[in-house]
Amino acid sequence: MGNGGRSFPAPRGFRICPSGIHRTGATNLTPWEPRGNFPDPDAAGMRHPSTRTTGTVSAAPTAPIDIETARLAIRALGAGDEDRLQRVFEACADHFTALTGQPRPAPDAGAQELRSCEQTWGRQVAVLTRIDTGEDVGAVGWWAGNPGPDRALLGMLMIHPAHRRQGLAREALDAVEVWLGGRGIAALRTAFQRRRLAVHPVVRALGFTEMSIREHALLGLAGAGISLWEKPVG
């Protein structure tokens, strides 16, 4: 991941990919990138959906999401949708600037994201489409069942600049929250580079609490420059 043309080494236990910093090893691929502008939570690109449940996650979270809210259709993308996702990425290019230092997404960022989804159990990216106009106005991505069977990681949330500050991000996330909660997800987790100070108040306002130093250490993140946050449900 770059920042102003400079390269940074990946923290221990992680690898750097064009779509973000990803955890390696037994816990599989974990996207750590938030999406959007700051400090407006609705455009911030950080929030986690979940509902407190008991038991373990079944195979249900791997079913492609296909739901609607009052204004949005939220449908999973797959093979053949690479260009569609890339167009959303390009429209939300300021996300990459604000959070990664990159002026724009990589030319194949959409394809890489969908390829990762195809290869990773429980991971999905859905496009957000205005029902009234048919226009794609954003995207949301998550990984259900990671780092545990009742957890989910929110990997992306982005809204087209022309459609921000209308409550669309919250509307989408509320819907995804219900969908995931009905499939055994009890809490959500997110992480980002600690030096991205503008992100901290955003995730805090969205109900997340930064995990303790001890918890960071147990996950191999002590001194890694990664800030890990979790939001319980209920």
PDB file of C-alpha atoms in Angstrom:
ATOM      1  CA  MET A   1       0.000   0.000   0.000  1.00  0.00           C
ATOM      2  CA  GLY A   2       1.369   3.405  -0.900  1.00  0.00           C
ATOM      3  CA  ASN A   3       1.113   6.861   0.550  1.00  0.00           C
ATOM      4  CA  GLY A   4       2.234   9.851  -1.466  1.00  0.00           C
ATOM      5  CA  GLY A   5       4.451   7.606  -3.570  1.00  0.00           C
ATOM      6  CA  ARG A   6       6.165   6.045  -0.535  1.00  0.00           C
ATOM      7  CA  SER A   7       6.043   2.341   0.240  1.00  0.00           C
ATOM      8  CA  PHE A   8       5.406   0.881   3.673  1.00  0.00           C
ATOM      9  CA  PRO A   9       6.210  -2.678   4.751  1.00  0.00           C
ATOM     10  CA  ALA A  10       3.312  -4.909   5.691  1.00  0.00           C
ATOM     11  CA  PRO A  11       2.982  -5.543   9.429  1.00  0.00           C
ATOM     12  CA  ARG A  12       3.831  -9.012  10.679  1.00  0.00           C
ATOM     13  CA  GLY A  13       1.155 -11.521   9.716  1.00  0.00           C
ATOM     14  CA  PHE A  14      -0.178  -9.363   6.893  1.00  0.00           C
ATOM     15  CA  ARG A  15       0.419  -8.897   3.200  1.00  0.00           C
ATOM     16  CA  ILE A  16      -0.183  -5.848   1.057  1.00  0.00           C
ATOM     17  CA  CYS A  17      -2.504  -6.123  -1.938  1.00  0.00           C
ATOM     18  CA  PRO A  18      -3.840  -3.449  -4.303  1.00  0.00           C
ATOM     19  CA  SER A  19      -7.187  -3.592  -2.528  1.00  0.00           C
ATOM     20  CA  GLY A  20      -5.727  -3.153   0.957  1.00  0.00           C
ATOM     21  CA  ILE A  21      -3.741  -4.687   3.829  1.00  0.00           C
ATOM     22  CA  HIS A  22      -4.676  -8.323   4.252  1.00  0.00           C
ATOM     23  CA  ARG A  23      -4.003 -10.739   7.074  1.00  0.00           C
ATOM     24  CA  THR A  24      -2.184 -13.929   6.127  1.00  0.00           C
ATOM     25  CA  GLY A  25      -2.034 -17.329   7.729  1.00  0.00           C
ATOM     26  CA  ALA A  26      -4.733 -19.498   9.263  1.00  0.00           C
ATOM     27  CA  THR A  27      -7.288 -16.729   9.580  1.00  0.00           C
ATOM     28  CA  ASN A  28      -7.410 -16.289   5.794  1.00  0.00           C
ATOM     29  CA  LEU A  29      -7.736 -13.015   3.929  1.00  0.00           C
ATOM     30  CA  THR A  30      -8.925 -10.027   5.936  1.00  0.00           C
ATOM     31  CA  PRO A  31      -9.488  -6.657   4.249  1.00  0.00           C
ATOM     32  CA  TRP A  32      -8.651  -3.764   6.537  1.00  0.00           C
ATOM     33  CA  GLU A  33      -9.636  -0.827   4.330  1.00  0.00           C
ATOM     34  CA  PRO A  34     -12.458   1.529   5.243  1.00  0.00           C
ATOM     35  CA  ARG A  35     -14.124   3.486   2.454  1.00  0.00           C
ATOM     36  CA  GLY A  36     -15.398   6.997   1.925  1.00  0.00           C
ATOM     37  CA  ASN A  37     -14.930  10.551   3.188  1.00  0.00           C
ATOM     38  CA  PHE A  38     -14.483  11.932   6.699  1.00  0.00           C
ATOM     39  CA  PRO A  39     -15.683  12.862   9.180  1.00  0.00           C
ATOM     40  CA  ASP A  40     -19.262  12.242   7.999  1.00  0.00           C
ATOM     41  CA  PRO A  41     -20.131   8.676   9.174  1.00  0.00           C
ATOM     42  CA  ASP A  42     -22.569   8.257   6.316  1.00  0.00           C
ATOM     43  CA  ALA A  43     -19.772   8.645   3.805  1.00  0.00           C
ATOM     44  CA  ALA A  44     -17.037   7.339   6.022  1.00  0.00           C
ATOM     45  CA  GLY A  45     -16.773   3.786   4.842  1.00  0.00           C
ATOM     46  CA  MET A  46     -16.619   2.236   8.299  1.00  0.00           C
ATOM     47  CA  ARG A  47     -19.443   0.471   9.986  1.00  0.00           C
ATOM     48  CA  HIS A  48     -20.237  -3.099  10.877  1.00  0.00           C
ATOM     49  CA  PRO A  49     -23.560  -4.863  10.592  1.00  0.00           C
ATOM     50  CA  SER A  50     -24.594  -7.607  13.001  1.00  0.00           C
ATOM     51  CA  THR A  51     -27.263  -8.948  15.303  1.00  0.00           C
ATOM     52  CA  ARG A  52     -26.641 -10.868  18.510  1.00  0.00           C
ATOM     53  CA  THR A  53     -27.487 -14.535  18.093  1.00  0.00           C
ATOM     54  CA  THR A  54     -26.449 -17.844  19.579  1.00  0.00           C
ATOM     55  CA  GLY A  55     -24.985 -20.880  17.938  1.00  0.00           C
ATOM     56  CA  THR A  56     -22.593 -20.988  15.002  1.00  0.00           C
ATOM     57  CA  VAL A  57     -22.718 -19.632  11.514  1.00  0.00           C
ATOM     58  CA  SER A  58     -24.027 -22.053   8.923  1.00  0.00           C
ATOM     59  CA  ALA A  59     -23.306 -21.940   5.218  1.00  0.00           C
ATOM     60  CA  ALA A  60     -26.062 -19.337   4.880  1.00  0.00           C
ATOM     61  CA  PRO A  61     -23.755 -16.272   4.813  1.00  0.00           C
ATOM     62  CA  THR A  62     -22.257 -17.562   1.554  1.00  0.00           C
ATOM     63  CA  ALA A  63     -25.609 -17.229  -0.220  1.00  0.00           C
ATOM     64  CA  PRO A  64     -25.454 -14.129  -2.460  1.00  0.00           C
ATOM     65  CA  ILE A  65     -27.218 -11.188  -0.879  1.00  0.00           C
ATOM     66  CA  ASP A  66     -30.189  -9.858  -2.839  1.00  0.00           C
ATOM     67  CA  ILE A  67     -32.321  -7.485  -0.806  1.00  0.00           C
ATOM     68  CA  GLU A  68     -33.971  -4.105  -1.123  1.00  0.00           C
ATOM     69  CA  THR A  69     -34.447  -1.133   1.166  1.00  0.00           C
ATOM     70  CA  ALA A  70     -36.706   1.862   0.642  1.00  0.00           C
ATOM     71  CA  ARG A  71     -34.271   3.335  -1.867  1.00  0.00           C
ATOM     72  CA  LEU A  72     -31.609   0.751  -2.619  1.00  0.00           C
ATOM     73  CA  ALA A  73     -31.221  -2.631  -4.217  1.00  0.00           C
ATOM     74  CA  ILE A  74     -28.312  -4.481  -2.611  1.00  0.00           C
ATOM     75  CA  ARG A  75     -27.119  -7.360  -4.742  1.00  0.00           C
ATOM     76  CA  ALA A  76     -23.947  -9.426  -4.660  1.00  0.00           C
ATOM     77  CA  LEU A  77     -21.510  -9.143  -7.544  1.00  0.00           C
ATOM     78  CA  GLY A  78     -19.694 -12.038  -9.134  1.00  0.00           C
ATOM     79  CA  ALA A  79     -17.876 -13.166 -12.241  1.00  0.00           C
ATOM     80  CA  GLY A  80     -18.670 -10.864 -15.141  1.00  0.00           C
ATOM     81  CA  ASP A  81     -19.261  -7.837 -12.886  1.00  0.00           C
ATOM     82  CA  GLU A  82     -15.642  -6.699 -12.768  1.00  0.00           C
ATOM     83  CA  ASP A  83     -16.178  -3.621 -14.944  1.00  0.00           C
ATOM     84  CA  ARG A  84     -19.281  -2.661 -13.000  1.00  0.00           C
ATOM     85  CA  LEU A  85     -17.410  -2.698  -9.689  1.00  0.00           C
ATOM     86  CA  GLN A  86     -14.451  -0.909 -11.234  1.00  0.00           C
ATOM     87  CA  ARG A  87     -16.738   1.932 -12.315  1.00  0.00           C
ATOM     88  CA  VAL A  88     -17.935   2.311  -8.725  1.00  0.00           C
ATOM     89  CA  PHE A  89     -14.329   2.303  -7.517  1.00  0.00           C
ATOM     90  CA  GLU A  90     -13.384   4.974 -10.039  1.00  0.00           C
ATOM     91  CA  ALA A  91     -16.351   7.146  -9.038  1.00  0.00           C
ATOM     92  CA  CYS A  92     -15.249   6.893  -5.400  1.00  0.00           C
ATOM     93  CA  ALA A  93     -11.563   7.470  -6.104  1.00  0.00           C
ATOM     94  CA  ASP A  94     -11.262   9.923  -3.210  1.00  0.00           C
ATOM     95  CA  HIS A  95     -11.614   6.944  -0.902  1.00  0.00           C
ATOM     96  CA  PHE A  96      -8.274   5.622  -2.052  1.00  0.00           C
ATOM     97  CA  THR A  97      -6.707   9.036  -1.608  1.00  0.00           C
ATOM     98  CA  ALA A  98      -8.115   9.606   1.881  1.00  0.00           C
ATOM     99  CA  LEU A  99      -7.302   6.203   3.290  1.00  0.00           C
ATOM    100  CA  THR A 100      -4.417   4.735   1.321  1.00  0.00           C
ATOM    101  CA  GLY A 101      -2.677   7.712  -0.207  1.00  0.00           C
ATOM    102  CA  GLN A 102      -3.413   6.359  -3.674  1.00  0.00           C
ATOM    103  CA  PRO A 103      -4.969   8.903  -6.062  1.00  0.00           C
ATOM    104  CA  ARG A 104      -7.167   6.266  -7.679  1.00  0.00           C
ATOM    105  CA  PRO A 105      -7.879   2.528  -7.581  1.00  0.00           C
ATOM    106  CA  ALA A 106      -5.685   0.140  -9.519  1.00  0.00           C
ATOM    107  CA  PRO A 107      -6.984  -0.558 -13.044  1.00  0.00           C
ATOM    108  CA  ASP A 108      -7.866  -4.111 -12.054  1.00  0.00           C
ATOM    109  CA  ALA A 109      -9.014  -3.413  -8.488  1.00  0.00           C
ATOM    110  CA  GLY A 110     -12.569  -4.506  -9.234  1.00  0.00           C
ATOM    111  CA  ALA A 111     -11.423  -7.762 -10.768  1.00  0.00           C
ATOM    112  CA  GLN A 112      -9.090  -8.471  -7.867  1.00  0.00           C
ATOM    113  CA  GLU A 113     -11.818  -7.819  -5.329  1.00  0.00           C
ATOM    114  CA  LEU A 114     -14.275 -10.168  -7.005  1.00  0.00           C
ATOM    115  CA  ARG A 115     -11.625 -12.818  -7.483  1.00  0.00           C
ATOM    116  CA  SER A 116     -10.911 -12.712  -3.770  1.00  0.00           C
ATOM    117  CA  CYS A 117     -14.618 -13.100  -3.061  1.00  0.00           C
ATOM    118  CA  GLU A 118     -14.854 -16.120  -5.322  1.00  0.00           C
ATOM    119  CA  GLN A 119     -11.916 -17.757  -3.583  1.00  0.00           C
ATOM    120  CA  THR A 120     -12.903 -16.947   0.020  1.00  0.00           C
ATOM    121  CA  TRP A 121     -15.772 -18.562   1.873  1.00  0.00           C
ATOM    122  CA  GLY A 122     -18.208 -16.012   3.324  1.00  0.00           C
ATOM    123  CA  ARG A 123     -16.771 -12.998   1.522  1.00  0.00           C
ATOM    124  CA  GLN A 124     -19.049 -10.847  -0.649  1.00  0.00           C
ATOM    125  CA  VAL A 125     -19.174  -7.497  -2.386  1.00  0.00           C
ATOM    126  CA  ALA A 126     -22.562  -6.012  -3.230  1.00  0.00           C
ATOM    127  CA  VAL A 127     -23.386  -3.046  -5.413  1.00  0.00           C
ATOM    128  CA  LEU A 128     -25.797  -0.407  -4.117  1.00  0.00           C
ATOM    129  CA  THR A 129     -28.262   0.619  -6.815  1.00  0.00           C
ATOM    130  CA  ARG A 130     -30.878   3.352  -6.597  1.00  0.00           C
ATOM    131  CA  ILE A 131     -34.248   1.714  -7.190  1.00  0.00           C
ATOM    132  CA  ASP A 132     -35.762   4.859  -8.684  1.00  0.00           C
ATOM    133  CA  THR A 133     -33.033   5.522 -11.260  1.00  0.00           C
ATOM    134  CA  GLY A 134     -31.198   2.220 -11.670  1.00  0.00           C
ATOM    135  CA  GLU A 135     -27.898   4.010 -11.013  1.00  0.00           C
ATOM    136  CA  ASP A 136     -25.115   2.254  -9.110  1.00  0.00           C
ATOM    137  CA  VAL A 137     -24.253   4.625  -6.269  1.00  0.00           C
ATOM    138  CA  GLY A 138     -21.894   2.606  -4.099  1.00  0.00           C
ATOM    139  CA  ALA A 139     -20.666  -0.731  -2.851  1.00  0.00           C
ATOM    140  CA  VAL A 140     -20.391  -2.638   0.396  1.00  0.00           C
ATOM    141  CA  GLY A 141     -18.239  -5.655   1.133  1.00  0.00           C
ATOM    142  CA  TRP A 142     -17.823  -8.010   4.077  1.00  0.00           C
ATOM    143  CA  TRP A 143     -16.436 -11.343   5.156  1.00  0.00           C
ATOM    144  CA  ALA A 144     -18.784 -13.392   7.312  1.00  0.00           C
ATOM    145  CA  GLY A 145     -17.353 -16.035   9.626  1.00  0.00           C
ATOM    146  CA  ASN A 146     -14.034 -14.284  10.147  1.00  0.00           C
ATOM    147  CA  PRO A 147     -12.223 -14.033  12.514  1.00  0.00           C
ATOM    148  CA  GLY A 148     -14.718 -16.390  14.189  1.00  0.00           C
ATOM    149  CA  PRO A 149     -17.957 -18.142  13.255  1.00  0.00           C
ATOM    150  CA  ASP A 150     -20.086 -15.392  14.803  1.00  0.00           C
ATOM    151  CA  ARG A 151     -18.041 -12.443  13.543  1.00  0.00           C
ATOM    152  CA  ALA A 152     -17.947 -10.479  10.305  1.00  0.00           C
ATOM    153  CA  LEU A 153     -15.460  -8.020   8.913  1.00  0.00           C
ATOM    154  CA  LEU A 154     -16.616  -5.039   6.925  1.00  0.00           C
ATOM    155  CA  GLY A 155     -14.080  -4.570   4.164  1.00  0.00           C
ATOM    156  CA  MET A 156     -15.591  -1.679   2.247  1.00  0.00           C
ATOM    157  CA  LEU A 157     -18.363   0.845   2.181  1.00  0.00           C
ATOM    158  CA  MET A 158     -18.381   3.565  -0.423  1.00  0.00           C
ATOM    159  CA  ILE A 159     -20.942   5.991  -1.762  1.00  0.00           C
ATOM    160  CA  HIS A 160     -20.645   7.991  -4.966  1.00  0.00           C
ATOM    161  CA  PRO A 161     -19.773  11.629  -4.066  1.00  0.00           C
ATOM    162  CA  ALA A 162     -22.927  12.938  -5.759  1.00  0.00           C
ATOM    163  CA  HIS A 163     -25.090  10.759  -3.502  1.00  0.00           C
ATOM    164  CA  ARG A 164     -23.460  11.310  -0.133  1.00  0.00           C
ATOM    165  CA  ARG A 165     -25.079  12.921   2.909  1.00  0.00           C
ATOM    166  CA  GLN A 166     -28.438  11.428   1.994  1.00  0.00           C
ATOM    167  CA  GLY A 167     -28.341   8.547   4.474  1.00  0.00           C
ATOM    168  CA  LEU A 168     -27.699   5.915   1.818  1.00  0.00           C
ATOM    169  CA  ALA A 169     -24.701   4.369   3.568  1.00  0.00           C
ATOM    170  CA  ARG A 170     -26.598   3.947   6.818  1.00  0.00           C
ATOM    171  CA  GLU A 171     -29.614   2.601   4.964  1.00  0.00           C
ATOM    172  CA  ALA A 172     -27.489   0.011   3.188  1.00  0.00           C
ATOM    173  CA  LEU A 173     -25.635  -1.038   6.310  1.00  0.00           C
ATOM    174  CA  ASP A 174     -28.783  -1.362   8.371  1.00  0.00           C
ATOM    175  CA  ALA A 175     -30.138  -3.751   5.761  1.00  0.00           C
ATOM    176  CA  VAL A 176     -26.936  -5.764   5.546  1.00  0.00           C
ATOM    177  CA  GLU A 177     -26.894  -5.863   9.341  1.00  0.00           C
ATOM    178  CA  VAL A 178     -30.316  -7.501   9.455  1.00  0.00           C
ATOM    179  CA  TRP A 179     -29.302  -9.929   6.700  1.00  0.00           C
ATOM    180  CA  LEU A 180     -26.094 -10.986   8.443  1.00  0.00           C
ATOM    181  CA  GLY A 181     -27.665 -11.014  11.887  1.00  0.00           C
ATOM    182  CA  GLY A 182     -30.230 -13.519  10.695  1.00  0.00           C
ATOM    183  CA  ARG A 183     -27.350 -15.753   9.670  1.00  0.00           C
ATOM    184  CA  GLY A 184     -25.615 -15.980  13.025  1.00  0.00           C
ATOM    185  CA  ILE A 185     -23.322 -12.947  13.045  1.00  0.00           C
ATOM    186  CA  ALA A 186     -23.068 -11.510  16.570  1.00  0.00           C
ATOM    187  CA  ALA A 187     -20.421  -8.790  16.256  1.00  0.00           C
ATOM    188  CA  LEU A 188     -18.492  -6.820  13.701  1.00  0.00           C
ATOM    189  CA  ARG A 189     -14.848  -5.928  13.541  1.00  0.00           C
ATOM    190  CA  THR A 190     -12.815  -3.474  11.522  1.00  0.00           C
ATOM    191  CA  ALA A 191      -9.248  -2.204  11.390  1.00  0.00           C
ATOM    192  CA  PHE A 192      -7.188   0.453   9.698  1.00  0.00           C
ATOM    193  CA  GLN A 193      -3.784   2.070   9.899  1.00  0.00           C
ATOM    194  CA  ARG A 194      -3.515   3.789  13.261  1.00  0.00           C
ATOM    195  CA  ARG A 195      -1.983   6.885  11.712  1.00  0.00           C
ATOM    196  CA  ARG A 196      -5.236   7.554   9.822  1.00  0.00           C
ATOM    197  CA  LEU A 197      -6.412   9.769  12.677  1.00  0.00           C
ATOM    198  CA  ALA A 198      -9.497  11.031  10.841  1.00  0.00           C
ATOM    199  CA  VAL A 199     -10.971   7.530  10.926  1.00  0.00           C
ATOM    200  CA  HIS A 200     -10.934   7.148  14.729  1.00  0.00           C
ATOM    201  CA  PRO A 201     -13.831   9.513  15.587  1.00  0.00           C
ATOM    202  CA  VAL A 202     -15.856   8.098  12.701  1.00  0.00           C
ATOM    203  CA  VAL A 203     -15.740   4.487  13.864  1.00  0.00           C
ATOM    204  CA  ARG A 204     -16.273   5.602  17.452  1.00  0.00           C
ATOM    205  CA  ALA A 205     -19.400   7.520  16.441  1.00  0.00           C
ATOM    206  CA  LEU A 206     -20.651   4.397  14.711  1.00  0.00           C
ATOM    207  CA  GLY A 207     -20.516   2.425  17.953  1.00  0.00           C
ATOM    208  CA  PHE A 208     -17.136   0.753  17.694  1.00  0.00           C
ATOM    209  CA  THR A 209     -14.632   0.531  20.529  1.00  0.00           C
ATOM    210  CA  GLU A 210     -10.923   0.140  19.967  1.00  0.00           C
ATOM    211  CA  MET A 211      -9.733  -3.217  21.215  1.00  0.00           C
ATOM    212  CA  SER A 212      -7.257  -3.310  24.085  1.00  0.00           C
ATOM    213  CA  ILE A 213      -3.481  -3.368  23.778  1.00  0.00           C
ATOM    214  CA  ARG A 214      -3.550  -6.934  25.094  1.00  0.00           C
ATOM    215  CA  GLU A 215      -6.019  -7.994  22.402  1.00  0.00           C
ATOM    216  CA  HIS A 216      -3.856  -6.377  19.740  1.00  0.00           C
ATOM    217  CA  ALA A 217      -0.837  -8.263  21.103  1.00  0.00           C
ATOM    218  CA  LEU A 218      -2.658 -11.598  21.130  1.00  0.00           C
ATOM    219  CA  LEU A 219      -3.469 -11.073  17.455  1.00  0.00           C
ATOM    220  CA  GLY A 220       0.129 -10.274  16.642  1.00  0.00           C
ATOM    221  CA  LEU A 221      -0.586  -6.596  16.070  1.00  0.00           C
ATOM    222  CA  ALA A 222       1.406  -5.047  18.896  1.00  0.00           C
ATOM    223  CA  GLY A 223       3.456  -2.252  17.352  1.00  0.00           C
ATOM    224  CA  ALA A 224       2.160  -3.051  13.885  1.00  0.00           C
ATOM    225  CA  GLY A 225       0.513   0.323  13.403  1.00  0.00           C
ATOM    226  CA  ILE A 226      -2.900  -1.284  12.933  1.00  0.00           C
ATOM    227  CA  SER A 227      -5.870  -0.124  14.991  1.00  0.00           C
ATOM    228  CA  LEU A 228      -8.453  -2.851  15.570  1.00  0.00           C
ATOM    229  CA  TRP A 229     -12.053  -2.028  16.522  1.00  0.00           C
ATOM    230  CA  GLU A 230     -15.115  -4.122  17.356  1.00  0.00           C
ATOM    231  CA  LYS A 231     -18.800  -3.420  17.739  1.00  0.00           C
ATOM    232  CA  PRO A 232     -20.931  -5.805  19.806  1.00  0.00           C
ATOM    233  CA  VAL A 233     -24.515  -6.308  18.816  1.00  0.00           C
ATOM    234  CA  GLY A 234     -27.554  -6.028  21.011  1.00  0.00           C
TER     235      GLY A 234
END
